[in-house]
Short mmCIF file of C-alpha atoms in Angstrom, two decimals:
data_model
loop_
_atom_site.label_atom_id
_atom_site.label_comp_id
_atom_site.label_asym_id
_atom_site.label_seq_id
_atom_site.Cartn_x
_atom_site.Cartn_y
_atom_site.Cartn_z
CA MET A 29 3.24 -33.25 12.23
CA THR A 30 1.97 -36.19 11.39
CA ASP A 31 -0.34 -37.48 8.30
CA GLU A 32 -3.74 -38.58 8.87
CA THR A 33 -6.02 -40.76 6.03
CA THR A 34 -8.86 -42.40 5.98
CA ALA A 35 -9.80 -46.28 4.72
CA LYS A 36 -12.66 -46.44 2.83
CA PRO A 37 -15.09 -48.74 5.28
CA HIS A 38 -15.02 -52.43 4.83
CA ARG A 39 -18.40 -54.43 3.59
CA PRO A 40 -18.86 -57.64 4.30
CA HIS A 41 -19.65 -60.57 1.80
CA HIS A 42 -22.98 -62.02 1.82
CA TRP A 43 -23.91 -65.25 -0.49
CA ARG A 44 -27.52 -63.95 -1.09
CA ARG A 45 -25.91 -61.17 -3.74
CA ASP A 46 -23.85 -64.17 -5.58
CA LEU A 47 -27.09 -66.19 -6.23
CA VAL A 48 -28.74 -63.15 -7.22
CA GLU A 49 -25.83 -62.66 -10.21
CA LEU A 50 -25.71 -66.10 -10.83
CA ALA A 51 -29.39 -66.50 -11.74
CA ALA A 52 -29.04 -62.82 -13.88
CA LEU A 53 -26.43 -64.71 -15.90
CA PHE A 54 -28.77 -67.79 -16.58
CA THR A 55 -31.06 -65.68 -17.38
CA ALA A 56 -28.91 -63.77 -20.07
CA VAL A 57 -27.83 -66.57 -21.66
CA THR A 58 -31.20 -68.12 -22.20
CA ALA A 59 -32.37 -65.02 -23.87
CA ALA A 60 -29.58 -64.83 -26.19
CA ASP A 61 -29.94 -68.35 -26.78
CA THR A 62 -33.73 -68.05 -27.54
CA MET A 63 -33.20 -64.94 -30.14
CA ALA A 64 -30.35 -67.16 -32.12
CA ASP A 65 -33.12 -69.70 -32.56
CA ILE A 66 -35.65 -67.18 -33.72
CA VAL A 67 -32.69 -65.29 -36.50
CA ILE A 68 -31.42 -68.48 -37.38
CA HIS A 69 -34.12 -71.16 -37.85
CA GLY A 70 -37.67 -68.63 -37.75
CA PRO A 71 -38.39 -67.44 -41.37
CA ASP A 72 -38.47 -63.55 -40.31
CA GLY A 73 -35.40 -63.88 -38.32
CA PRO A 74 -33.26 -61.93 -41.32
CA VAL A 75 -35.93 -58.96 -41.38
CA LEU A 76 -36.05 -59.27 -37.55
CA LEU A 77 -32.47 -58.63 -37.31
CA ALA A 78 -32.00 -55.99 -40.17
CA SER A 79 -34.96 -53.95 -38.20
CA SER A 80 -33.63 -53.97 -34.74
CA ALA A 81 -30.10 -52.92 -36.38
CA ALA A 82 -32.06 -49.80 -38.38
CA ALA A 83 -34.18 -48.76 -34.53
CA LEU A 84 -30.42 -48.37 -33.30
CA LEU A 85 -28.73 -46.27 -35.75
CA ALA A 86 -32.34 -44.30 -35.54
CA THR A 87 -32.34 -43.80 -32.13
CA THR A 88 -28.47 -42.75 -32.18
CA ALA A 89 -29.24 -40.23 -35.01
CA PHE A 90 -31.66 -38.86 -32.60
CA HIS A 91 -29.66 -38.34 -29.53
CA THR A 92 -26.45 -36.80 -31.78
CA TRP A 93 -29.44 -34.12 -33.08
CA TRP A 94 -30.51 -33.43 -29.93
CA ALA A 95 -27.57 -32.68 -27.92
CA ARG A 96 -26.19 -30.35 -31.15
CA ARG A 97 -30.39 -28.74 -30.83
CA GLY A 98 -28.87 -27.53 -26.99
CA GLY A 99 -31.46 -29.92 -25.18
CA GLY A 100 -29.37 -30.64 -22.51
CA ARG A 101 -28.75 -27.33 -20.91
CA GLY A 102 -30.63 -27.63 -18.69
CA ARG A 103 -28.22 -29.81 -17.40
CA THR A 104 -26.12 -27.52 -16.32
CA PRO A 105 -27.17 -24.82 -13.86
CA ALA A 106 -26.97 -21.36 -15.73
CA PRO A 107 -25.13 -18.62 -13.11
CA ALA A 108 -27.17 -16.65 -11.39
CA PRO A 109 -28.03 -13.31 -11.93
CA ALA A 110 -25.53 -10.27 -10.39
CA THR A 111 -27.60 -9.20 -7.62
CA ALA A 112 -26.70 -6.15 -4.90
CA ALA A 113 -25.89 -7.98 -1.68
CA PRO A 114 -27.62 -6.86 1.29
CA ALA A 115 -26.57 -4.49 3.88
CA ALA A 116 -24.51 -5.64 6.32
CA PRO A 117 -24.85 -4.18 9.97
CA ARG A 118 -22.88 -0.73 10.92
CA THR A 119 -20.01 -1.34 12.86
CA ALA A 120 -17.03 1.21 13.96
CA GLY A 121 -13.93 0.56 11.89
CA SER A 122 -13.74 -1.75 8.56
CA ALA A 123 -15.66 -3.94 6.77
CA GLU A 124 -13.89 -6.23 4.15
CA ARG A 125 -15.88 -8.00 1.35
CA PRO A 126 -13.96 -11.14 0.47
CA ARG A 127 -12.74 -11.83 -3.08
CA PRO A 128 -11.11 -15.11 -3.52
CA GLY A 129 -8.12 -14.95 -6.07
CA ALA A 130 -8.62 -11.29 -7.06
CA ALA A 131 -6.11 -9.89 -8.68
CA ALA A 132 -4.18 -6.64 -7.84
CA GLU A 133 -4.14 -4.89 -11.09
CA ASP A 134 -7.05 -3.58 -12.86
CA VAL A 135 -9.30 -5.77 -15.21
CA THR A 136 -9.06 -4.89 -18.54
CA GLY A 137 -11.65 -1.73 -19.22
CA THR A 138 -11.83 -1.33 -15.73
CA ALA A 139 -10.18 1.83 -12.79
CA LEU A 140 -10.07 1.42 -9.29
CA TRP A 141 -11.35 4.55 -7.78
CA ARG A 142 -11.58 5.49 -3.73
CA MET A 143 -14.81 7.06 -2.60
CA ARG A 144 -15.60 8.54 0.35
CA THR A 145 -18.86 10.27 0.78
CA THR A 146 -21.65 10.95 3.98
CA VAL A 147 -24.87 9.18 4.40
CA ARG A 148 -27.76 9.50 7.24
CA ASP A 149 -26.96 6.57 9.85
CA GLU A 150 -29.82 4.96 9.63
CA PRO A 151 -31.37 1.50 8.54
CA GLY A 152 -31.30 1.15 4.58
CA SER A 153 -28.88 3.67 3.77
CA LEU A 154 -26.10 1.76 3.40
CA ALA A 155 -28.21 -0.69 1.04
CA ALA A 156 -29.52 2.39 -1.22
CA LEU A 157 -25.64 3.64 -1.63
CA CYS A 158 -24.73 -0.01 -2.91
CA THR A 159 -27.63 -0.52 -4.91
CA ALA A 160 -26.90 2.99 -6.99
CA LEU A 161 -23.31 2.07 -7.45
CA ALA A 162 -24.77 -1.32 -8.68
CA CYS A 163 -26.44 0.47 -11.40
CA GLU A 164 -23.92 2.10 -13.04
CA GLY A 165 -21.76 -1.01 -12.97
CA VAL A 166 -19.48 -0.66 -10.10
CA ASP A 167 -18.22 -3.18 -7.82
CA ILE A 168 -17.60 -2.52 -4.46
CA LEU A 169 -14.26 -4.10 -3.29
CA SER A 170 -14.14 -2.81 0.64
CA LEU A 171 -15.93 -0.74 2.71
CA GLN A 172 -14.61 1.36 5.66
CA THR A 173 -17.34 3.10 8.24
CA HIS A 174 -16.27 6.21 10.11
CA PRO A 175 -19.06 6.82 12.74
CA LEU A 176 -19.67 10.20 13.42
CA ALA A 177 -22.86 12.24 15.43
CA ASP A 178 -25.24 12.12 13.38
CA ALA A 179 -24.17 10.65 10.15
CA VAL A 180 -21.80 7.92 8.94
CA VAL A 181 -18.95 8.12 6.63
CA ASP A 182 -18.43 5.38 4.39
CA GLU A 183 -15.11 5.23 2.47
CA LEU A 184 -15.52 2.43 -0.33
CA LEU A 185 -12.69 1.18 -2.51
CA LEU A 186 -14.51 0.51 -6.17
CA ARG A 187 -13.89 -1.13 -9.17
CA ALA A 188 -16.05 0.97 -12.15
CA PRO A 189 -15.89 0.97 -15.94
CA ALA A 190 -12.84 2.59 -17.16
CA ALA A 191 -15.50 4.58 -19.31
CA LEU A 192 -17.31 6.10 -15.76
CA ALA A 193 -16.20 9.28 -14.96
CA ALA A 194 -15.66 10.88 -11.33
CA THR A 195 -18.84 12.97 -12.20
CA ASP A 196 -20.40 9.81 -12.62
CA LEU A 197 -19.63 8.12 -10.00
CA ALA A 198 -20.20 10.83 -7.99
CA GLY A 199 -24.04 11.36 -9.50
CA ALA A 200 -24.45 7.75 -8.27
CA ALA A 201 -23.41 8.27 -4.98
CA ALA A 202 -26.26 11.23 -4.71
CA ALA A 203 -29.10 9.29 -6.05
CA GLY A 204 -27.85 6.79 -2.99
CA GLY A 205 -28.06 9.32 -0.55
CA GLY A 206 -24.11 10.21 -0.69
CA ARG A 207 -23.21 14.05 0.35
CA GLU A 208 -20.20 16.09 0.30
CA THR A 209 -18.93 12.58 -1.73
CA TRP A 210 -15.22 12.76 -2.34
CA LEU A 211 -13.26 10.97 -4.81
CA GLU A 212 -9.38 9.91 -6.09
CA ARG A 213 -8.03 7.06 -8.69
CA ALA A 214 -6.66 4.12 -6.64
CA ASP A 215 -3.95 1.91 -7.31
CA ALA A 216 -3.14 -2.43 -6.50
CA HIS A 217 -1.52 -1.10 -3.14
CA ASP A 218 -4.84 -0.30 -1.92
CA LEU A 219 -6.28 -3.63 -2.65
CA VAL A 220 -4.56 -4.31 0.54
CA ASP A 221 -7.44 -3.76 3.86
CA VAL A 222 -6.90 -1.45 6.42
CA PRO A 223 -6.26 -3.42 9.34
CA THR A 224 -3.05 -5.25 7.51
CA ARG A 225 -2.06 -1.59 6.53
CA VAL A 226 -2.05 -0.63 9.60
CA LEU A 227 -0.33 -3.83 10.91
CA ASN A 228 2.44 -2.95 8.58
CA LEU A 229 2.89 0.60 9.36
CA ALA A 230 3.03 -0.12 12.87
CA THR A 231 5.88 -2.75 12.58
CA ARG A 232 8.03 -0.15 10.38
CA THR A 233 7.49 2.59 12.86
CA ALA A 234 8.51 0.20 15.72
CA LEU A 235 11.97 -0.48 13.57
CA ASP A 236 12.69 2.99 12.99
CA ALA A 237 11.76 6.09 14.81
CA ALA A 238 11.96 8.17 11.55
CA GLU A 239 9.10 6.16 9.55
CA LEU A 240 6.11 7.84 12.16
CA PRO A 241 5.31 10.61 9.68
CA LEU A 242 5.92 8.42 6.88
CA ALA A 243 3.50 6.31 8.42
CA LEU A 244 0.96 8.63 9.17
CA ARG A 245 1.03 9.87 5.75
CA ARG A 246 0.46 6.75 4.57
CA LEU A 247 -2.27 6.28 7.15
CA LEU A 248 -4.10 9.44 6.50
CA GLY A 249 -3.25 9.59 2.47
CA ARG A 250 -2.03 12.79 0.74
CA CYS A 251 -1.72 15.51 4.09
CA THR A 252 1.09 17.71 4.62
CA ILE A 253 2.47 16.88 8.16
CA ARG A 254 5.03 19.33 10.46
CA SER A 255 7.17 17.99 12.97
CA VAL A 256 8.02 21.24 15.53
CA PRO A 257 10.78 21.04 18.24
CA ALA A 258 10.16 21.95 21.41
CA ARG A 259 13.23 24.88 21.17
CA SER A 260 14.07 26.28 17.69
CA PRO A 261 17.19 24.52 16.27
CA ARG A 262 19.08 27.95 16.32
CA GLY A 263 18.86 27.52 19.97
CA GLY A 264 17.01 29.61 22.62
CA GLY A 265 13.63 31.29 21.87
CA ALA A 266 10.78 30.33 23.60
CA PRO A 267 9.35 26.25 23.64
CA ALA A 268 6.93 25.15 20.67
CA GLY A 269 3.31 25.91 22.30
CA GLN A 270 2.35 22.48 24.19
CA VAL A 271 -0.12 20.46 22.93
CA PRO A 272 -2.38 18.02 25.29
CA ALA A 273 -1.58 14.67 25.60
CA GLU A 274 -4.79 13.75 24.44
CA GLY A 275 -4.23 15.91 20.89
CA VAL A 276 -5.94 18.39 19.16
CA TRP A 277 -8.28 17.79 16.19
CA GLU A 278 -9.87 20.77 14.37
CA GLU A 279 -11.90 19.35 10.76
CA THR A 280 -9.05 19.15 8.15
CA VAL A 281 -6.05 20.22 10.98
CA MET A 282 -4.45 17.66 13.93
CA ARG A 283 -1.92 18.60 15.92
CA LEU A 284 -0.12 15.74 18.45
CA ARG A 285 2.02 15.37 21.20
CA ASP A 286 5.58 14.68 19.79
CA PRO A 287 7.48 12.02 22.22
CA SER A 288 10.74 14.41 21.66
CA GLY A 289 8.98 17.19 23.28
CA GLY A 290 7.45 18.88 20.51
CA SER A 291 4.22 18.94 17.95
CA ILE A 292 3.44 17.20 14.97
CA THR A 293 0.94 18.97 12.83
CA ILE A 294 -1.34 17.11 10.03
CA GLU A 295 -2.76 18.80 7.62
CA ARG A 296 -5.46 17.39 4.91
CA PRO A 297 -7.31 20.93 3.73
CA TYR A 298 -9.42 19.15 0.64
CA LEU A 299 -10.70 15.79 2.76
CA PRO A 300 -12.07 16.57 6.55
CA PHE A 301 -10.56 14.00 9.16
CA THR A 302 -12.84 11.73 11.01
CA PRO A 303 -12.44 10.72 14.86
CA THR A 304 -11.63 6.77 13.39
CA GLU A 305 -8.42 8.70 11.45
CA PHE A 306 -7.51 10.76 14.76
CA ALA A 307 -7.74 7.70 16.89
CA ARG A 308 -5.68 6.22 14.79
CA ALA A 309 -2.84 8.67 14.14
CA ARG A 310 -2.39 8.92 18.21
CA ALA A 311 -2.62 5.53 18.38
CA LEU A 312 0.47 5.27 16.35
CA VAL A 313 2.36 8.11 18.13
CA GLU A 314 1.63 6.76 21.35
CA LEU A 315 3.30 3.39 19.81
CA ASP A 316 6.56 5.61 19.31
CA ALA A 317 6.60 7.37 22.67
CA ARG A 318 6.37 4.15 24.50
CA LEU A 319 9.14 2.45 22.17
CA GLY A 320 11.51 5.57 22.44
CA PRO A 321 14.41 6.61 20.25
CA ARG A 322 15.89 3.92 17.89
CA VAL A 323 17.45 3.65 14.69
CA PRO A 324 18.36 0.41 12.69
CA ALA A 325 21.71 -0.92 13.86
CA ARG A 326 22.93 -1.42 10.05
CA ALA A 327 25.94 -0.84 8.38
CA GLU A 328 27.39 -0.75 4.89
CA VAL A 329 31.38 -1.25 3.57
CA LEU A 330 32.08 0.95 0.70
CA THR A 331 35.24 0.60 -1.61
CA LEU A 332 36.12 3.84 -2.96
CA PRO A 333 36.92 4.46 -6.50
CA GLU A 334 40.63 5.10 -5.76
CA GLY A 335 40.53 1.72 -3.50
CA GLY A 336 40.16 3.25 0.20
CA GLU A 337 36.86 1.72 2.39
CA ILE A 338 34.56 3.53 4.07
CA THR A 339 31.24 2.28 6.57
CA VAL A 340 28.08 3.57 5.91
CA ARG A 341 25.48 3.32 8.13
CA ARG A 342 22.19 5.45 10.04
CA ALA A 343 23.39 7.91 12.77
CA ASP A 344 21.61 9.89 15.49
CA THR A 345 21.81 12.08 17.93
CA GLY A 346 24.51 9.48 19.29
CA ASP A 347 26.84 10.72 16.50
CA LEU A 348 26.49 14.72 17.56
CA ALA A 349 29.98 14.74 18.91
CA ALA A 350 31.99 12.96 15.89
CA ALA A 351 29.62 15.24 14.01
CA ARG A 352 30.64 18.40 15.74
CA ALA A 353 34.68 17.46 15.50
CA MET A 354 33.78 17.23 11.61
CA HIS A 355 32.60 20.51 11.44
CA GLU A 356 36.01 21.91 13.21
CA ARG A 357 37.69 19.91 10.96
CA CYS A 358 35.70 21.43 7.99
CA SER A 359 36.78 24.67 6.15
CA ALA A 360 34.51 28.08 6.54
CA ALA A 361 33.71 27.88 2.82
CA THR A 362 32.53 23.72 2.91
CA LEU A 363 29.63 24.85 6.07
CA ALA A 364 28.71 27.69 4.03
CA GLN A 365 27.66 25.64 1.06
CA ARG A 366 25.96 23.60 3.26
CA TYR A 367 24.22 25.41 5.62
CA HIS A 368 23.77 28.81 3.54
CA GLY A 369 23.77 30.96 6.36
CA PRO A 370 26.24 32.23 9.45
CA VAL A 371 29.12 29.57 10.22
CA GLY A 372 28.33 29.55 13.76
CA ASP A 373 24.83 28.29 13.30
CA ALA A 374 25.94 25.24 12.04
CA ASP A 375 26.68 23.20 15.21
CA ARG A 376 23.36 24.57 16.44
CA TYR A 377 21.28 22.42 13.68
CA LEU A 378 23.40 19.47 14.44
CA ARG A 379 20.82 18.33 16.86
CA HIS A 380 17.73 18.62 14.75
CA LEU A 381 19.13 17.06 11.70
CA LEU A 382 20.31 13.82 13.33
CA SER A 383 16.95 13.56 15.20
CA PRO A 384 15.10 10.32 13.39
CA ARG A 385 11.92 12.42 14.04
CA PHE A 386 12.57 14.92 11.10
CA GLY A 387 14.20 12.56 8.56
CA ARG A 388 16.81 10.19 8.04
CA THR A 389 20.63 10.56 8.13
CA LEU A 390 23.44 8.54 6.76
CA ALA A 391 27.36 8.74 8.20
CA ALA A 392 30.42 7.99 6.25
CA TYR A 393 33.25 7.12 9.09
CA THR A 394 36.31 5.37 8.04
CA ALA A 395 38.43 2.30 9.32
CA THR A 396 39.64 4.47 11.75
CA GLY A 397 36.16 5.90 13.05
CA ARG A 398 36.45 9.37 12.00
CA LEU A 399 33.18 10.87 10.72
CA VAL A 400 33.89 12.13 7.22
CA ALA A 401 30.69 12.66 5.72
CA LEU A 402 26.73 13.21 6.48
CA GLY A 403 23.57 12.91 3.96
CA HIS A 404 20.45 13.91 5.19
CA LEU A 405 16.57 13.17 3.58
CA LEU A 406 14.52 15.66 5.92
CA TRP A 407 10.92 15.96 5.86
CA ASP A 408 9.41 19.05 4.92
CA GLY A 409 5.65 19.49 4.96
CA ASP A 410 4.79 17.08 1.94
CA GLU A 411 7.89 18.04 0.12
CA THR A 412 11.71 16.03 1.10
CA GLU A 413 15.37 17.88 1.16
CA VAL A 414 18.05 15.71 0.78
CA ALA A 415 21.76 17.52 2.01
CA LEU A 416 25.25 16.50 1.94
CA LEU A 417 28.27 17.35 4.15
CA VAL A 418 31.70 16.35 3.00
CA GLU A 419 34.93 17.01 5.20
CA ASP A 420 37.05 18.94 2.66
CA ASP A 421 40.04 16.17 2.44
CA TRP A 422 37.50 13.82 1.33
CA GLN A 423 35.50 15.72 -1.41
CA ARG A 424 36.02 14.81 -5.23
CA ARG A 425 36.26 11.08 -3.95
CA GLY A 426 33.06 9.72 -4.35
CA VAL A 427 31.86 10.00 -1.34
CA GLY A 428 29.09 12.62 -1.55
CA GLY A 429 27.82 10.46 -4.58
CA GLU A 430 27.59 7.32 -2.52
CA LEU A 431 25.39 8.90 0.21
CA LEU A 432 23.56 10.69 -1.96
CA GLY A 433 22.80 7.61 -4.20
CA ARG A 434 21.43 5.42 -0.76
CA LEU A 435 19.57 8.78 0.09
CA VAL A 436 17.53 8.59 -3.23
CA ASP A 437 16.82 4.92 -2.52
CA LEU A 438 15.71 5.70 0.90
CA ALA A 439 13.42 8.17 -0.35
CA VAL A 440 11.92 5.98 -3.41
CA ALA A 441 11.31 3.34 -0.65
CA ASP A 442 9.09 5.91 1.37
CA GLY A 443 7.10 6.62 -1.63
CA CYS A 444 8.62 9.95 -2.19
CA ARG A 445 7.52 11.34 -5.80
CA SER A 446 10.53 13.98 -5.91
CA VAL A 447 13.15 15.42 -3.29
CA TYR A 448 15.07 18.53 -3.76
CA ALA A 449 18.41 20.41 -2.82
CA VAL A 450 19.23 23.97 -1.82
CA THR A 451 23.13 24.79 -2.44
CA ARG A 452 24.80 27.47 -3.46
CA SER A 453 25.17 28.08 -7.50
CA SER A 454 29.28 27.93 -7.12
CA ASN A 455 28.82 24.29 -5.57
CA THR A 456 29.98 22.35 -8.55
CA GLY A 457 30.33 18.88 -6.56
CA MET A 458 26.41 18.50 -5.68
CA VAL A 459 25.73 19.52 -9.05
CA THR A 460 27.87 16.48 -10.14
CA ALA A 461 26.74 14.62 -8.04
CA MET A 462 23.05 15.52 -8.71
CA ARG A 463 23.38 14.71 -12.75
CA ALA A 464 25.23 11.17 -11.64
CA LEU A 465 21.92 10.47 -10.15
CA ASP A 466 20.59 9.71 -14.24
CA LEU A 467 17.45 10.95 -13.15
CA PRO A 468 15.29 14.22 -14.58
CA LEU A 469 16.25 17.37 -13.03
CA ASP A 470 14.42 20.75 -12.57
CA TYR A 471 16.91 23.65 -11.48
CA GLN A 472 15.88 27.30 -10.52
CA VAL A 473 18.34 29.74 -9.58
CA GLU A 474 17.15 32.89 -7.52
CA GLU A 475 20.19 35.61 -5.94
CA GLY A 476 22.84 33.17 -6.14
CA THR A 477 20.41 29.90 -4.69
CA LEU A 478 20.23 26.80 -6.95
CA VAL A 479 17.15 24.73 -6.07
CA ILE A 480 17.73 21.15 -7.61
CA THR A 481 14.72 19.25 -8.03
CA VAL A 482 14.49 15.22 -8.79
CA ARG A 483 11.90 13.59 -9.85
CA LEU A 484 11.54 9.90 -8.80
CA ALA A 485 7.87 8.71 -9.71
CA PRO A 486 5.03 10.68 -12.21
CA ALA A 487 2.36 12.43 -10.14
CA ARG A 488 -0.76 10.65 -9.00
CA ILE A 489 -4.22 11.87 -10.61
CA PRO A 490 -5.70 14.75 -9.33
CA ALA A 491 -8.56 14.20 -6.59
CA LEU A 492 -11.79 15.81 -7.47
CA PRO A 493 -13.28 18.19 -5.60
CA PRO A 494 -15.93 17.31 -2.29
CA ALA A 495 -19.02 18.13 -4.18
CA PRO A 496 -21.32 20.86 -2.60
#
């Protein structure tokens, strides 16, 4: 890279300019000599000198008074009043209005909202909506358009006065021609423009197959996602209903073909999906299918309190043989506490549990390459379950606690609000590990089964239901 500078142009020297300046100098000297003769030798010299001084003082005083009075305000142009921007032509996809230097956090006295409303697909409809919102002091930070057959769904990120209620925003949208308006409080993460957010989700999905359900949830908002395997994890049974390659979309439900042979069902009862959202979800699933199975190859060596070392890394179906061998070394009581059912079903669940499609699994290996513990973070619709299995000889040595802490960290990074664990009420080891997290816990006991829920973050403000 080279640095370039622009030199000032050299102006040629002219002798005529020198003559003019010399003549001006002689003229000034002559005028000064004349004034000196009048003041010193003339009879009115002192009076003339005093009058000139008084005139100068009066001029200075008048200029100061005029400046303080505000007479010079016209020198600096006043800021132009805010007006609604003209409506831009509608295009499929999204359009972002640039906001140079806009802060990520809310300005004092304002609140961020996400609004989705349906307007007529005709010139001027967007301008009418913007004008109605501007009358309430609402600033539109970004806009996406979702074309329908005979209308357009506008999704807007708004900055509104904090005193403005959701019903007032819905009323303003209705006054601007909007219908079926849906509102939800937003946060600083929503300030990221849609193309950037989609690219980030695609990148995370490309690096880790377990990211697909999470990416779909971030892409589509609060929704329930269920991955259904091609066959039941218990073994046998009829294959799951085949989903067409192009997927199925019906208002609030999407069904997409899972690259592993099953299906992915996405439900959002409070807000129908649009064709644009369906196309985005299909593109994300197709990317996952083209890349095939993949898990980040990262490992961490941990030193246990007793001094021994274990290696913790992500596991997948490639660890199936080692997991089955660990099952054979585990006692029937240990397997029963983990799987809450007949011990013979344990091996049948392993392939399902180790698949990155249904969650993340951490494996603990000794220095000799022996698998001694598994920790699972499983997607269960819109909830997340944690589960641990530690070989008998390695229990009470801190292995389970290490795995559990890392699983909770993964859940926090994935944006989960809570995680839960299902175990037997007699499983004191699991209860101790959950308490060691030093997080708020909820307990529910029913017929010997204990459900422990860990609260990771406060719940989001509930959305306003769509207006009729």
